[in-house]
Coordinates of C-alpha atoms in Angstrom, one line a residue:
Chain W
M1 CA 0.0 0.0 0.0
T2 CA 2.8 2.4 0.9
E3 CA 4.6 1.6 -2.4
L4 CA 1.4 2.3 -4.3
L5 CA 1.0 5.7 -2.5
I6 CA 4.6 6.6 -3.2
H7 CA 4.1 5.6 -6.9
I8 CA 1.0 7.8 -7.1
G9 CA 2.9 10.6 -5.4
I10 CA 5.8 10.4 -8.0
M11 CA 3.3 10.4 -10.9
V12 CA 1.4 13.3 -9.4
F13 CA 4.7 15.3 -9.3
V14 CA 5.6 14.4 -12.9
Y15 CA 2.1 15.4 -14.2
A16 CA 2.1 18.5 -12.0
I17 CA 5.3 19.7 -13.8
L18 CA 3.7 18.9 -17.2
A19 CA 0.5 20.6 -16.3
A20 CA 2.1 23.7 -14.8
S21 CA 4.3 24.1 -17.9
L22 CA 1.3 23.7 -20.2
D23 CA -0.7 26.2 -18.0
L24 CA 1.9 28.8 -19.0
L25 CA 0.9 28.3 -22.6
F26 CA -2.8 27.6 -22.2
G27 CA -3.9 29.4 -19.0
Y28 CA -1.7 32.4 -19.1
T29 CA -1.1 33.0 -22.9
G30 CA -4.2 31.4 -24.4
I31 CA -2.3 29.0 -26.7
V32 CA -4.1 25.7 -27.0
S33 CA -1.3 23.1 -27.7
L34 CA -1.5 19.4 -28.2
T35 CA 2.2 18.8 -28.3
H36 CA 3.1 18.5 -24.7
A37 CA 3.4 14.7 -24.7
A38 CA 5.8 15.0 -27.6
F39 CA 8.0 17.4 -25.7
C40 CA 8.0 15.1 -22.7
A41 CA 8.8 12.2 -25.1
V42 CA 11.8 14.2 -26.6
G43 CA 13.1 14.8 -23.0
A44 CA 12.6 11.1 -22.0
Y45 CA 14.2 9.6 -25.1
T46 CA 17.1 12.1 -25.1
A47 CA 17.9 11.2 -21.5
A48 CA 17.4 7.5 -22.2
L49 CA 19.7 7.5 -25.2
L50 CA 22.4 9.6 -23.4
A51 CA 22.3 7.2 -20.4
T52 CA 22.1 3.9 -22.3
K53 CA 24.2 4.5 -25.4
F54 CA 26.8 7.0 -24.0
G55 CA 26.7 6.3 -20.3
A56 CA 26.1 10.0 -19.5
P57 CA 25.4 10.9 -15.9
F58 CA 21.9 11.9 -14.8
L59 CA 22.5 15.7 -14.7
I60 CA 23.8 15.7 -18.3
G61 CA 20.7 13.7 -19.4
L62 CA 18.6 16.3 -17.5
V63 CA 20.1 19.2 -19.3
G64 CA 20.1 17.3 -22.6
G65 CA 16.4 16.4 -22.2
M66 CA 15.4 19.9 -21.4
A67 CA 17.5 21.3 -24.3
G68 CA 16.0 18.7 -26.7
G69 CA 12.5 19.6 -25.7
S70 CA 13.3 23.3 -26.2
L71 CA 14.9 22.8 -29.6
V72 CA 11.9 20.8 -30.9
S73 CA 9.5 23.3 -29.5
L74 CA 11.3 26.1 -31.4
L75 CA 10.8 24.1 -34.5
V76 CA 7.1 23.7 -33.7
S77 CA 6.5 27.3 -32.6
L78 CA 8.0 29.1 -35.6
P79 CA 5.3 27.9 -38.1
S80 CA 2.5 27.4 -35.5
L81 CA 2.4 30.6 -33.5
R82 CA 1.9 32.9 -36.5
L83 CA -1.4 31.2 -37.3
P84 CA -4.9 31.8 -35.9
S85 CA -5.8 29.8 -32.8
S86 CA -7.7 26.9 -34.4
Y87 CA -5.0 26.4 -37.0
C88 CA -2.3 26.6 -34.3
L89 CA -4.1 23.7 -32.5
V90 CA -4.1 21.7 -35.8
T91 CA -0.3 22.3 -36.3
T92 CA 0.5 21.3 -32.7
F93 CA -1.6 18.2 -33.2
A94 CA 0.3 17.5 -36.4
F95 CA 3.6 17.8 -34.6
Q96 CA 2.4 15.4 -32.0
V97 CA 1.5 12.9 -34.7
I98 CA 4.8 13.3 -36.5
V99 CA 6.9 12.9 -33.3
F100 CA 4.9 9.7 -32.4
S101 CA 5.5 8.4 -35.9
I102 CA 9.2 9.0 -35.6
L103 CA 9.3 7.3 -32.2
N104 CA 7.3 4.3 -33.5
N105 CA 9.0 3.8 -36.8
W106 CA 12.6 4.9 -36.5
V107 CA 13.6 1.6 -35.0
A108 CA 17.4 2.1 -35.2
V109 CA 17.4 5.0 -32.8
T110 CA 14.2 4.8 -30.7
G111 CA 13.8 1.1 -30.6
G112 CA 10.4 1.5 -32.4
P113 CA 7.4 -0.1 -30.6
M114 CA 9.8 -2.1 -28.4
G115 CA 11.1 1.2 -26.8
L116 CA 14.4 1.7 -25.0
P117 CA 14.8 -0.5 -21.9
G118 CA 17.5 -0.5 -19.2
I119 CA 17.6 3.2 -18.3
P120 CA 19.9 3.2 -15.2
Q121 CA 18.9 4.7 -11.8
P122 CA 20.1 8.3 -11.5
V123 CA 23.2 9.2 -9.5
I124 CA 23.3 12.9 -8.4
L125 CA 26.6 14.1 -6.9
G126 CA 27.2 10.6 -5.4
W127 CA 23.6 10.1 -4.3
R128 CA 22.2 7.0 -6.0
V129 CA 18.4 7.3 -6.3
D130 CA 17.2 3.7 -6.2
Q131 CA 14.5 3.6 -3.6
P132 CA 10.9 4.7 -4.4
W133 CA 10.9 7.2 -1.6
E134 CA 14.1 8.7 -2.9
F135 CA 12.5 9.1 -6.3
L136 CA 9.6 10.8 -4.5
I137 CA 12.0 13.4 -3.1
L138 CA 13.7 13.9 -6.5
A139 CA 10.4 14.3 -8.3
G140 CA 9.0 16.6 -5.6
T141 CA 12.1 18.8 -5.7
C142 CA 11.9 19.1 -9.5
A143 CA 8.1 19.8 -9.3
A144 CA 8.8 22.5 -6.6
L145 CA 11.5 24.1 -8.8
A146 CA 9.2 24.0 -11.9
L147 CA 6.4 25.7 -9.9
W148 CA 8.8 28.3 -8.6
V149 CA 9.9 29.1 -12.1
C150 CA 6.3 29.4 -13.3
T151 CA 5.4 31.6 -10.3
H152 CA 8.2 34.0 -11.0
I153 CA 7.3 34.2 -14.6
V154 CA 3.6 34.8 -14.0
R155 CA 4.3 37.5 -11.4
S156 CA 6.9 39.3 -13.5
P157 CA 6.2 41.9 -16.2
V158 CA 6.5 39.1 -18.7
G159 CA 3.6 37.3 -17.0
R160 CA 1.5 40.5 -17.3
A161 CA 2.3 40.7 -21.0
L162 CA 1.3 37.0 -21.4
K163 CA -2.1 37.7 -19.8
A164 CA -2.5 40.8 -22.0
I165 CA -1.9 38.5 -25.1
R166 CA -4.5 36.0 -23.7
E167 CA -7.1 38.7 -23.1
D168 CA -6.7 40.6 -26.4
E169 CA -3.9 40.0 -28.8
G170 CA -4.7 43.0 -30.9
T171 CA -4.5 45.3 -27.9
A172 CA -1.2 43.8 -26.8
V173 CA 0.2 44.5 -30.3
A174 CA -1.1 48.0 -30.1
M175 CA 0.6 48.5 -26.7
G176 CA 3.9 47.7 -28.5
K177 CA 4.4 44.2 -27.3
N178 CA 6.1 41.7 -29.6
V179 CA 3.4 39.1 -29.3
F180 CA 5.1 36.5 -31.5
E181 CA 8.3 36.8 -29.5
F182 CA 6.5 36.4 -26.1
K183 CA 4.6 33.4 -27.5
V184 CA 7.8 31.6 -28.7
M185 CA 9.5 32.3 -25.4
V186 CA 6.8 30.8 -23.3
F187 CA 6.4 27.9 -25.7
V188 CA 10.1 27.1 -25.5
L189 CA 10.1 27.4 -21.7
G190 CA 7.0 25.2 -21.4
A191 CA 8.7 22.6 -23.5
A192 CA 11.9 22.6 -21.5
L193 CA 9.9 21.9 -18.3
A194 CA 8.0 19.2 -20.1
G195 CA 11.4 17.7 -21.1
L196 CA 12.3 17.8 -17.4
A197 CA 9.2 15.8 -16.6
G198 CA 10.1 13.3 -19.3
V199 CA 13.7 12.8 -17.9
I200 CA 12.3 12.1 -14.4
Y201 CA 9.7 9.7 -15.9
A202 CA 12.3 7.8 -18.0
H203 CA 14.7 7.3 -15.1
Y204 CA 11.8 6.3 -12.8
V205 CA 10.2 3.6 -14.9
S206 CA 13.6 2.7 -16.5
F207 CA 11.9 2.0 -19.9
V208 CA 10.4 4.3 -22.5
D209 CA 8.2 3.4 -25.4
P210 CA 6.0 5.4 -27.8
T211 CA 2.6 4.4 -26.2
S212 CA 3.4 6.6 -23.2
F213 CA 3.5 9.7 -25.5
T214 CA 0.4 9.5 -27.7
V215 CA -2.0 12.3 -28.5
M216 CA -4.2 10.9 -25.8
E217 CA -1.5 11.7 -23.3
S218 CA -1.5 15.3 -24.5
I219 CA -5.2 15.5 -24.1
F220 CA -4.8 14.1 -20.6
I221 CA -2.3 16.8 -19.7
L222 CA -4.7 19.4 -21.1
S223 CA -7.5 17.8 -19.1
I224 CA -5.4 18.2 -15.9
V225 CA -5.0 21.9 -16.6
I226 CA -8.6 22.6 -17.5
I227 CA -10.1 20.6 -14.7
G228 CA -7.6 22.0 -12.1
G229 CA -8.1 25.5 -13.4
A230 CA -6.3 27.2 -16.2
G231 CA -4.5 30.5 -15.4
S232 CA -4.0 29.5 -11.8
L233 CA -0.7 28.5 -10.1
W234 CA -2.3 25.8 -7.9
G235 CA -4.9 24.6 -10.5
P236 CA -2.5 22.2 -12.3
V237 CA -1.3 20.7 -9.0
V238 CA -4.9 20.1 -7.9
G239 CA -5.8 18.7 -11.3
A240 CA -2.8 16.3 -11.2
V241 CA -3.8 15.1 -7.8
V242 CA -7.4 14.5 -8.9
L243 CA -6.8 13.0 -12.3
V244 CA -3.8 10.8 -11.4
S245 CA -5.5 9.4 -8.3
L246 CA -8.8 8.8 -9.9
P247 CA -7.8 5.7 -12.0
E248 CA -6.3 4.2 -8.9
L249 CA -9.8 4.1 -7.4
L250 CA -10.9 2.0 -10.3
R251 CA -8.6 -0.8 -9.0
F252 CA -10.9 -1.1 -6.0
V253 CA -14.1 -1.2 -8.0
G254 CA -13.0 -4.6 -9.4
M255 CA -13.2 -3.5 -13.0
P256 CA -11.7 -6.0 -15.5
S257 CA -8.3 -4.8 -16.7
S258 CA -9.3 -5.1 -20.3
V259 CA -11.8 -2.3 -20.1
A260 CA -10.2 -0.2 -17.3
A261 CA -7.9 1.7 -19.7
N262 CA -10.9 2.5 -21.9
V263 CA -13.0 3.6 -19.0
R264 CA -10.2 5.8 -17.8
Q265 CA -10.0 7.6 -21.2
I266 CA -13.8 8.0 -21.2
L267 CA -13.7 9.6 -17.7
Y268 CA -10.9 12.0 -18.7
G269 CA -12.7 13.0 -21.9
G270 CA -16.0 13.3 -20.2
A271 CA -14.5 15.4 -17.4
L272 CA -13.0 17.7 -19.9
V273 CA -16.2 18.1 -21.9
A274 CA -18.3 18.6 -18.7
C275 CA -15.8 21.2 -17.4
M276 CA -15.9 23.1 -20.7
L277 CA -19.7 23.1 -20.6
W278 CA -20.5 23.9 -17.0
R279 CA -17.3 25.1 -15.3
P280 CA -14.8 26.4 -17.9
Q281 CA -12.6 28.0 -15.2
G282 CA -12.0 24.6 -13.7
L283 CA -11.7 23.9 -9.9
M284 CA -9.4 26.8 -9.1
G285 CA -8.9 28.8 -12.3
E286 CA -9.6 32.4 -13.1
F287 CA -9.9 32.2 -16.9
S288 CA -12.9 30.6 -18.6
F289 CA -12.1 30.6 -22.3
R290 CA -15.5 32.1 -23.2
K291 CA -15.7 35.4 -25.0
N292 CA -18.2 37.1 -22.6
E293 CA -17.3 35.9 -19.2
N294 CA -13.9 37.3 -18.4
P295 CA -13.5 40.6 -16.6
Chain G
M1 CA 13.1 -16.7 -72.5
E2 CA 14.0 -13.1 -72.7
V3 CA 10.6 -12.3 -74.2
Y4 CA 9.0 -14.1 -71.3
V5 CA 11.0 -12.2 -68.8
A6 CA 10.1 -8.9 -70.5
H7 CA 6.4 -9.8 -70.5
S8 CA 6.5 -10.9 -66.9
H9 CA 8.3 -7.7 -65.9
R10 CA 5.8 -5.6 -67.8
D11 CA 2.9 -7.5 -66.2
D12 CA 4.3 -6.9 -62.7
T13 CA 4.8 -3.2 -63.4
E14 CA 1.3 -3.0 -64.8
E15 CA -0.2 -4.8 -61.8
M16 CA 1.7 -2.5 -59.4
M17 CA 0.5 0.6 -61.3
L18 CA -3.0 -0.6 -61.1
L19 CA -2.7 -1.3 -57.4
L20 CA -1.3 2.2 -56.8
V21 CA -4.0 3.9 -58.8
N22 CA -6.6 1.9 -57.0
Y23 CA -5.2 2.8 -53.6
T24 CA -5.0 6.4 -54.5
L25 CA -8.6 6.5 -55.7
H26 CA -9.8 4.7 -52.6
S27 CA -7.9 7.0 -50.2
A28 CA -9.0 10.1 -52.1
A29 CA -12.7 9.1 -52.0
V30 CA -12.6 8.5 -48.2
L31 CA -10.5 11.5 -47.4
C32 CA -12.7 13.8 -49.6
M33 CA -15.9 12.7 -47.9
V34 CA -14.4 13.2 -44.4
A35 CA -13.0 16.6 -45.5
L36 CA -16.4 17.5 -46.9
S37 CA -18.1 16.7 -43.6
L38 CA -15.4 18.7 -41.7
R39 CA -15.8 21.7 -44.0
L40 CA -19.6 21.7 -43.7
C41 CA -19.3 22.2 -39.9
Y42 CA -16.3 24.6 -40.2
G43 CA -18.4 27.0 -42.2
F44 CA -20.2 28.4 -39.2
D45 CA -18.3 27.0 -36.2
R46 CA -14.8 28.0 -37.4
F47 CA -13.2 24.8 -36.1
Y48 CA -12.7 21.3 -37.5
N49 CA -15.2 19.1 -35.7
F50 CA -13.0 16.1 -34.9
S51 CA -16.0 14.3 -33.3
L52 CA -17.1 13.3 -36.8
A53 CA -14.3 10.7 -36.5
G54 CA -16.8 9.0 -34.1
C55 CA -19.5 9.0 -36.8
F56 CA -17.0 7.4 -39.1
T57 CA -16.1 4.6 -36.7
L58 CA -19.6 4.0 -35.3
S59 CA -21.3 3.5 -38.7
S60 CA -18.8 0.9 -39.8
F61 CA -19.1 -1.1 -36.5
V62 CA -22.9 -0.9 -36.6
L63 CA -22.9 -2.2 -40.2
Q64 CA -20.4 -5.0 -39.3
S65 CA -22.7 -6.1 -36.4
A66 CA -25.8 -5.8 -38.5
L67 CA -24.4 -8.0 -41.2
G68 CA -22.5 -10.4 -39.0
T69 CA -24.1 -10.7 -35.6
W70 CA -27.7 -9.6 -36.2
G71 CA -27.9 -11.1 -39.7
T72 CA -29.9 -8.3 -41.3
S73 CA -30.0 -7.6 -45.0
L74 CA -27.5 -5.2 -46.6
F75 CA -30.1 -2.5 -47.0
V76 CA -31.3 -2.6 -43.4
G77 CA -27.7 -2.7 -42.2
L78 CA -26.7 0.3 -44.3
S79 CA -29.8 2.2 -43.1
L80 CA -29.0 1.4 -39.5
S81 CA -25.4 2.5 -39.7
V82 CA -26.2 5.7 -41.6
A83 CA -28.9 6.5 -39.0
A84 CA -26.4 5.8 -36.2
A85 CA -23.9 8.2 -37.7
G86 CA -26.4 10.9 -38.4
G87 CA -27.9 10.5 -34.9
L88 CA -24.5 10.8 -33.3
G89 CA -23.8 14.0 -35.2
L90 CA -27.2 15.4 -34.2
G91 CA -26.9 14.3 -30.6
L92 CA -23.5 15.9 -30.1
E93 CA -24.7 19.1 -31.8
I94 CA -27.7 19.3 -29.4
L95 CA -25.9 18.3 -26.3
V96 CA -22.4 19.9 -26.7
F97 CA -21.6 22.1 -29.7
G98 CA -24.9 24.1 -29.7
S99 CA -24.4 24.8 -26.1
L100 CA -20.7 25.8 -26.6
R101 CA -21.7 28.1 -29.5
N102 CA -24.4 29.8 -27.4
R103 CA -21.9 30.3 -24.5
G104 CA -19.4 31.9 -26.8
A105 CA -16.6 29.3 -26.5
R106 CA -13.5 30.0 -28.6
P107 CA -13.1 27.9 -31.8
D108 CA -9.8 26.2 -30.6
V109 CA -11.4 25.2 -27.3
S110 CA -14.4 23.8 -29.1
M111 CA -12.1 21.8 -31.3
L112 CA -10.4 20.5 -28.3
V113 CA -13.8 19.4 -26.9
S114 CA -14.5 17.7 -30.3
I115 CA -11.2 15.8 -30.0
A116 CA -12.1 14.7 -26.5
L117 CA -15.5 13.6 -27.7
S118 CA -14.0 11.5 -30.5
A119 CA -11.7 9.8 -27.9
I120 CA -14.8 9.0 -25.8
V121 CA -16.6 7.5 -28.8
V122 CA -13.5 5.5 -29.8
N123 CA -13.3 4.0 -26.3
I124 CA -17.0 3.3 -26.1
V125 CA -16.7 1.4 -29.4
A126 CA -13.7 -0.5 -28.0
I127 CA -15.6 -1.5 -24.9
L128 CA -18.7 -2.6 -26.9
W129 CA -17.0 -4.3 -29.8
G130 CA -13.5 -5.0 -28.6
D131 CA -10.1 -3.7 -29.7
E132 CA -9.3 -6.2 -32.3
T133 CA -9.4 -5.6 -36.1
R134 CA -12.6 -6.8 -37.8
Y135 CA -13.8 -7.4 -41.3
F136 CA -17.1 -7.0 -43.0
S137 CA -19.0 -10.2 -43.8
S138 CA -19.2 -11.6 -47.4
A139 CA -22.0 -9.2 -48.3
L140 CA -19.5 -6.5 -48.5
S141 CA -16.5 -8.4 -49.8
W142 CA -16.2 -6.4 -52.9
K143 CA -12.5 -6.6 -53.5
S144 CA -11.2 -8.1 -56.8
T145 CA -7.8 -9.0 -57.9
A146 CA -5.4 -6.4 -59.3
N147 CA -6.2 -6.4 -63.0
W148 CA -7.8 -3.9 -65.3
F149 CA -11.2 -4.8 -63.9
A150 CA -10.0 -3.7 -60.5
L151 CA -10.8 -0.1 -61.5
S152 CA -14.4 -1.1 -62.3
S153 CA -14.8 -3.4 -59.2
P154 CA -17.9 -2.9 -57.2
L155 CA -15.9 -1.4 -54.3
T156 CA -14.1 1.2 -56.5
L157 CA -17.3 2.1 -58.3
S158 CA -19.2 2.5 -55.0
M159 CA -16.4 4.7 -53.7
L160 CA -16.3 6.9 -56.8
G161 CA -20.1 7.0 -56.8
C162 CA -20.4 8.0 -53.2
W163 CA -17.5 10.5 -53.6
A164 CA -19.1 12.2 -56.6
G165 CA -22.6 11.9 -55.3
S166 CA -21.8 13.5 -51.9
L167 CA -20.0 16.4 -53.5
L168 CA -22.7 16.9 -56.1
L169 CA -25.5 16.7 -53.4
V170 CA -23.8 19.1 -51.1
G171 CA -23.0 21.5 -54.0
V172 CA -26.6 21.5 -55.2
W173 CA -28.0 21.7 -51.7
S174 CA -25.8 24.6 -50.6
E175 CA -26.5 26.5 -53.9
F176 CA -30.2 26.0 -54.4
S177 CA -32.0 25.1 -51.1
R178 CA -33.2 27.4 -48.3
S179 CA -31.1 25.7 -45.6
G180 CA -28.1 25.8 -48.0
T181 CA -28.5 29.5 -48.4
A182 CA -28.9 29.9 -44.7
L183 CA -25.6 27.9 -44.2
R184 CA -23.8 30.2 -46.7
A185 CA -25.1 33.2 -44.8
M186 CA -23.9 31.8 -41.5
T187 CA -20.6 31.0 -43.0
S188 CA -20.2 34.6 -44.1
S189 CA -21.2 36.1 -40.8
L190 CA -22.8 34.3 -37.8
D191 CA -23.5 37.6 -36.2
L192 CA -25.4 39.0 -39.2
A193 CA -27.3 35.7 -39.8
L194 CA -29.5 36.2 -36.7
P195 CA -30.9 39.6 -37.6
L196 CA -31.6 38.3 -41.1
G197 CA -34.1 35.8 -39.5
I198 CA -32.0 32.7 -40.0
N199 CA -32.7 29.9 -37.5
I200 CA -29.1 29.2 -36.5
S201 CA -29.7 26.2 -34.3
A202 CA -32.0 24.5 -36.8
T203 CA -29.5 25.0 -39.7
A204 CA -26.6 23.8 -37.5
R205 CA -28.5 20.7 -36.6
T206 CA -29.3 20.0 -40.3
V207 CA -25.7 20.4 -41.2
S208 CA -24.5 18.2 -38.3
V209 CA -26.8 15.4 -39.4
A210 CA -25.6 15.7 -43.0
A211 CA -22.0 15.8 -41.9
G212 CA -22.4 12.8 -39.7
I213 CA -24.1 10.8 -42.5
I214 CA -21.3 11.7 -45.0
A215 CA -18.6 10.8 -42.4
G216 CA -20.5 7.6 -41.7
I217 CA -20.7 6.6 -45.4
A218 CA -17.0 7.3 -45.7
G219 CA -16.4 4.9 -42.7
I220 CA -18.4 2.2 -44.3
L221 CA -16.4 2.5 -47.5
A222 CA -13.1 2.6 -45.7
G223 CA -14.2 -0.5 -43.7
A224 CA -15.1 -2.4 -46.9
D225 CA -11.8 -1.4 -48.4
T226 CA -9.5 -2.6 -45.6
S227 CA -10.7 -3.5 -42.1
I228 CA -12.4 -1.8 -39.2
S229 CA -10.9 -0.9 -35.8
P230 CA -11.9 1.6 -33.1
N231 CA -9.1 4.0 -34.1
M232 CA -9.9 4.1 -37.8
G233 CA -11.9 7.3 -37.5
F234 CA -9.1 9.1 -35.7
D235 CA -6.7 8.4 -38.6
A236 CA -9.3 9.3 -41.3
A237 CA -10.1 12.6 -39.5
M238 CA -6.4 13.5 -39.5
G239 CA -6.2 13.0 -43.2
G240 CA -9.5 14.8 -43.7
I241 CA -8.3 17.8 -41.8
V242 CA -5.3 18.0 -44.1
V243 CA -7.5 17.9 -47.2
A244 CA -10.0 20.4 -45.7
I245 CA -7.2 22.9 -45.0
L246 CA -5.5 22.4 -48.4
A247 CA -8.9 22.9 -50.1
R248 CA -9.3 26.1 -48.1
R249 CA -13.0 26.5 -48.6
L250 CA -16.2 24.5 -49.3
S251 CA -15.7 24.1 -53.0
V252 CA -16.5 20.8 -54.7
L253 CA -13.6 21.1 -57.2
R254 CA -11.0 22.2 -54.6
L255 CA -11.9 19.3 -52.2
A256 CA -11.7 16.8 -55.0
I257 CA -8.3 18.0 -56.2
A258 CA -6.9 18.3 -52.6
A259 CA -8.2 14.8 -51.7
T260 CA -6.6 13.3 -54.9
F261 CA -3.4 15.0 -54.1
V262 CA -3.3 13.7 -50.5
G263 CA -4.4 10.3 -51.6
A264 CA -1.5 10.2 -54.1
L265 CA 0.8 11.3 -51.2
Y266 CA -0.5 8.4 -49.0
T267 CA 0.2 6.0 -51.8
A268 CA 3.7 7.4 -52.5
V269 CA 4.6 7.3 -48.8
G270 CA 3.3 3.8 -48.4
Y271 CA 5.2 2.6 -51.6
F272 CA 8.5 4.3 -50.9
F273 CA 8.6 4.1 -47.1
R274 CA 6.0 2.5 -44.8
A275 CA 2.2 3.0 -44.6
E276 CA 2.6 4.0 -41.0
W277 CA 4.4 7.2 -42.1
A278 CA 1.4 8.2 -44.2
N279 CA -0.3 10.5 -41.7
A280 CA 3.0 12.0 -40.7
G281 CA 3.8 12.7 -44.4
A282 CA 0.4 14.4 -44.9
F283 CA 1.0 16.6 -41.8
V284 CA 4.4 17.6 -43.0
L285 CA 2.8 18.7 -46.2
L286 CA 0.2 20.6 -44.2
L287 CA 2.8 22.4 -42.1
V288 CA 4.7 23.4 -45.2
V289 CA 1.5 24.8 -46.8
L290 CA 0.4 26.6 -43.6
G291 CA 3.9 27.9 -43.1
L292 CA 3.8 29.4 -46.6
R293 CA 0.3 30.8 -46.2
S294 CA 1.2 32.5 -42.9
C295 CA 3.9 34.6 -44.4
G296 CA 4.2 36.9 -47.4
K297 CA 1.3 38.1 -49.5
S298 CA -1.0 35.4 -48.3
A299 CA -0.7 36.6 -44.7
R300 CA -1.2 40.2 -45.6
A301 CA -4.4 39.3 -47.6
G302 CA -5.7 37.7 -44.4
V303 CA -6.5 34.3 -46.0
L304 CA -6.1 32.6 -42.6
A305 CA -8.2 35.1 -40.7
E306 CA -10.9 33.4 -38.6

């Protein structure tokens, strides 16, 4: 039971990082992106390749994973962020599909559907992280750092510019803000944090394969942000606690494992739709994504 | 001996060419119908309604069950599956999209909801029918071997007929009927349509049923061509979105040309690389096109403005 709780705790921290970084894009800047699982995948695969093929230490993998996520996001953001919002969503969706195809079909590098096994336990300045509770501390520390970065950005003048872009892009341009530059900056930062989550995930499960980074995973991360509350610092954390813990409750219902995964996806999708219809600001959010309801 | 080898080589090349032409036509027909249904809804909602992937999947599974498990005739099976697809389109419009429209949801957020809805339908289908790949019963085994008659096989003729028929019907309907005129007015300006006395919700419901039925027929044809699985609608909708964006507006000719182009791309990617790369290849093409449209004269002319 304790091991299960620790596992849930680690996954909550991983998803809290992903959701908080996506909230910078979605909640504070108003960019709907479906590429976050792909950025996480780039981080995870970069760290896995560095560790297994080159024997690189954890910290090098961490930096490499975050840099990899950032570089790929730069590639995504340059064509996407110039487009209107619904086209931007389509292009991010397209990138997610392309990254998944590469992971699944470029067998020589990514291992294809078989993935990359044997990712070693991290060693940080002589501290070997091999017990579950040690991973909990590592994931918690990284989540706290990610939230600290997000908090500082949101409360800085940059954060106010991002909110201005979210509320009315035309007005932000008229005020002399370089909207495209701000959007690219927040996109790259969000991807770097997603890469960080990917590195922790890869070292924790010691195996990565493409099925962990599908478009459904991106929808799940968005669901966490929306249900927790977009445009709020604690919303993604609350969302991660609720949505990561929820499937564990299904274990106690006695549902057959063959349908449990499908039921979980239905619950996530249903919660997202219900939230958009009846409580678009989520549990703790301040922004509702409706034209007439924001102050 | 040399003559025989030459003949054999020519026969192989001919057979391969026929297969490629056949595959291109089949892909183009399905993609065009999905893109048509997506474009119909895009006109007034300004987002690509991904939940039509659910109509695509549901209709083929209903038909498979009707012909296989329930033992109905082909006509009854087709009627049931088309009704299921249209009903799903109408139900989602009434329960979700109409409500989102009335509450002023942003187009990208509505599209996100449509993706979530398609995921819900895919998972419900997987629970009800199972995850494994299925095939239609002998009533819809229309495939023939790759020879010159393949281009006139019942499946290819049905696909080409449905493709041309759906384009023609939508073209005539949007041009000459009252609801078609209302749809065009809503496409031009949703805000102005209301003072003009247009019943927005009724028109949206009509369009949703039509789009659901067209997507459903595309699903049946795709199922008859290859196989059916819960994720088939998701893949088809991705290709459909590429075609719809390349076509740029609800024009019969543009949709047909864009679908043929993407169908040929699918065939080329499958032939030279692997079929699994097809959607990725189509999306790379889409990104190039959108990248070009978003800069230079196209961007200044506001062709991507919502």
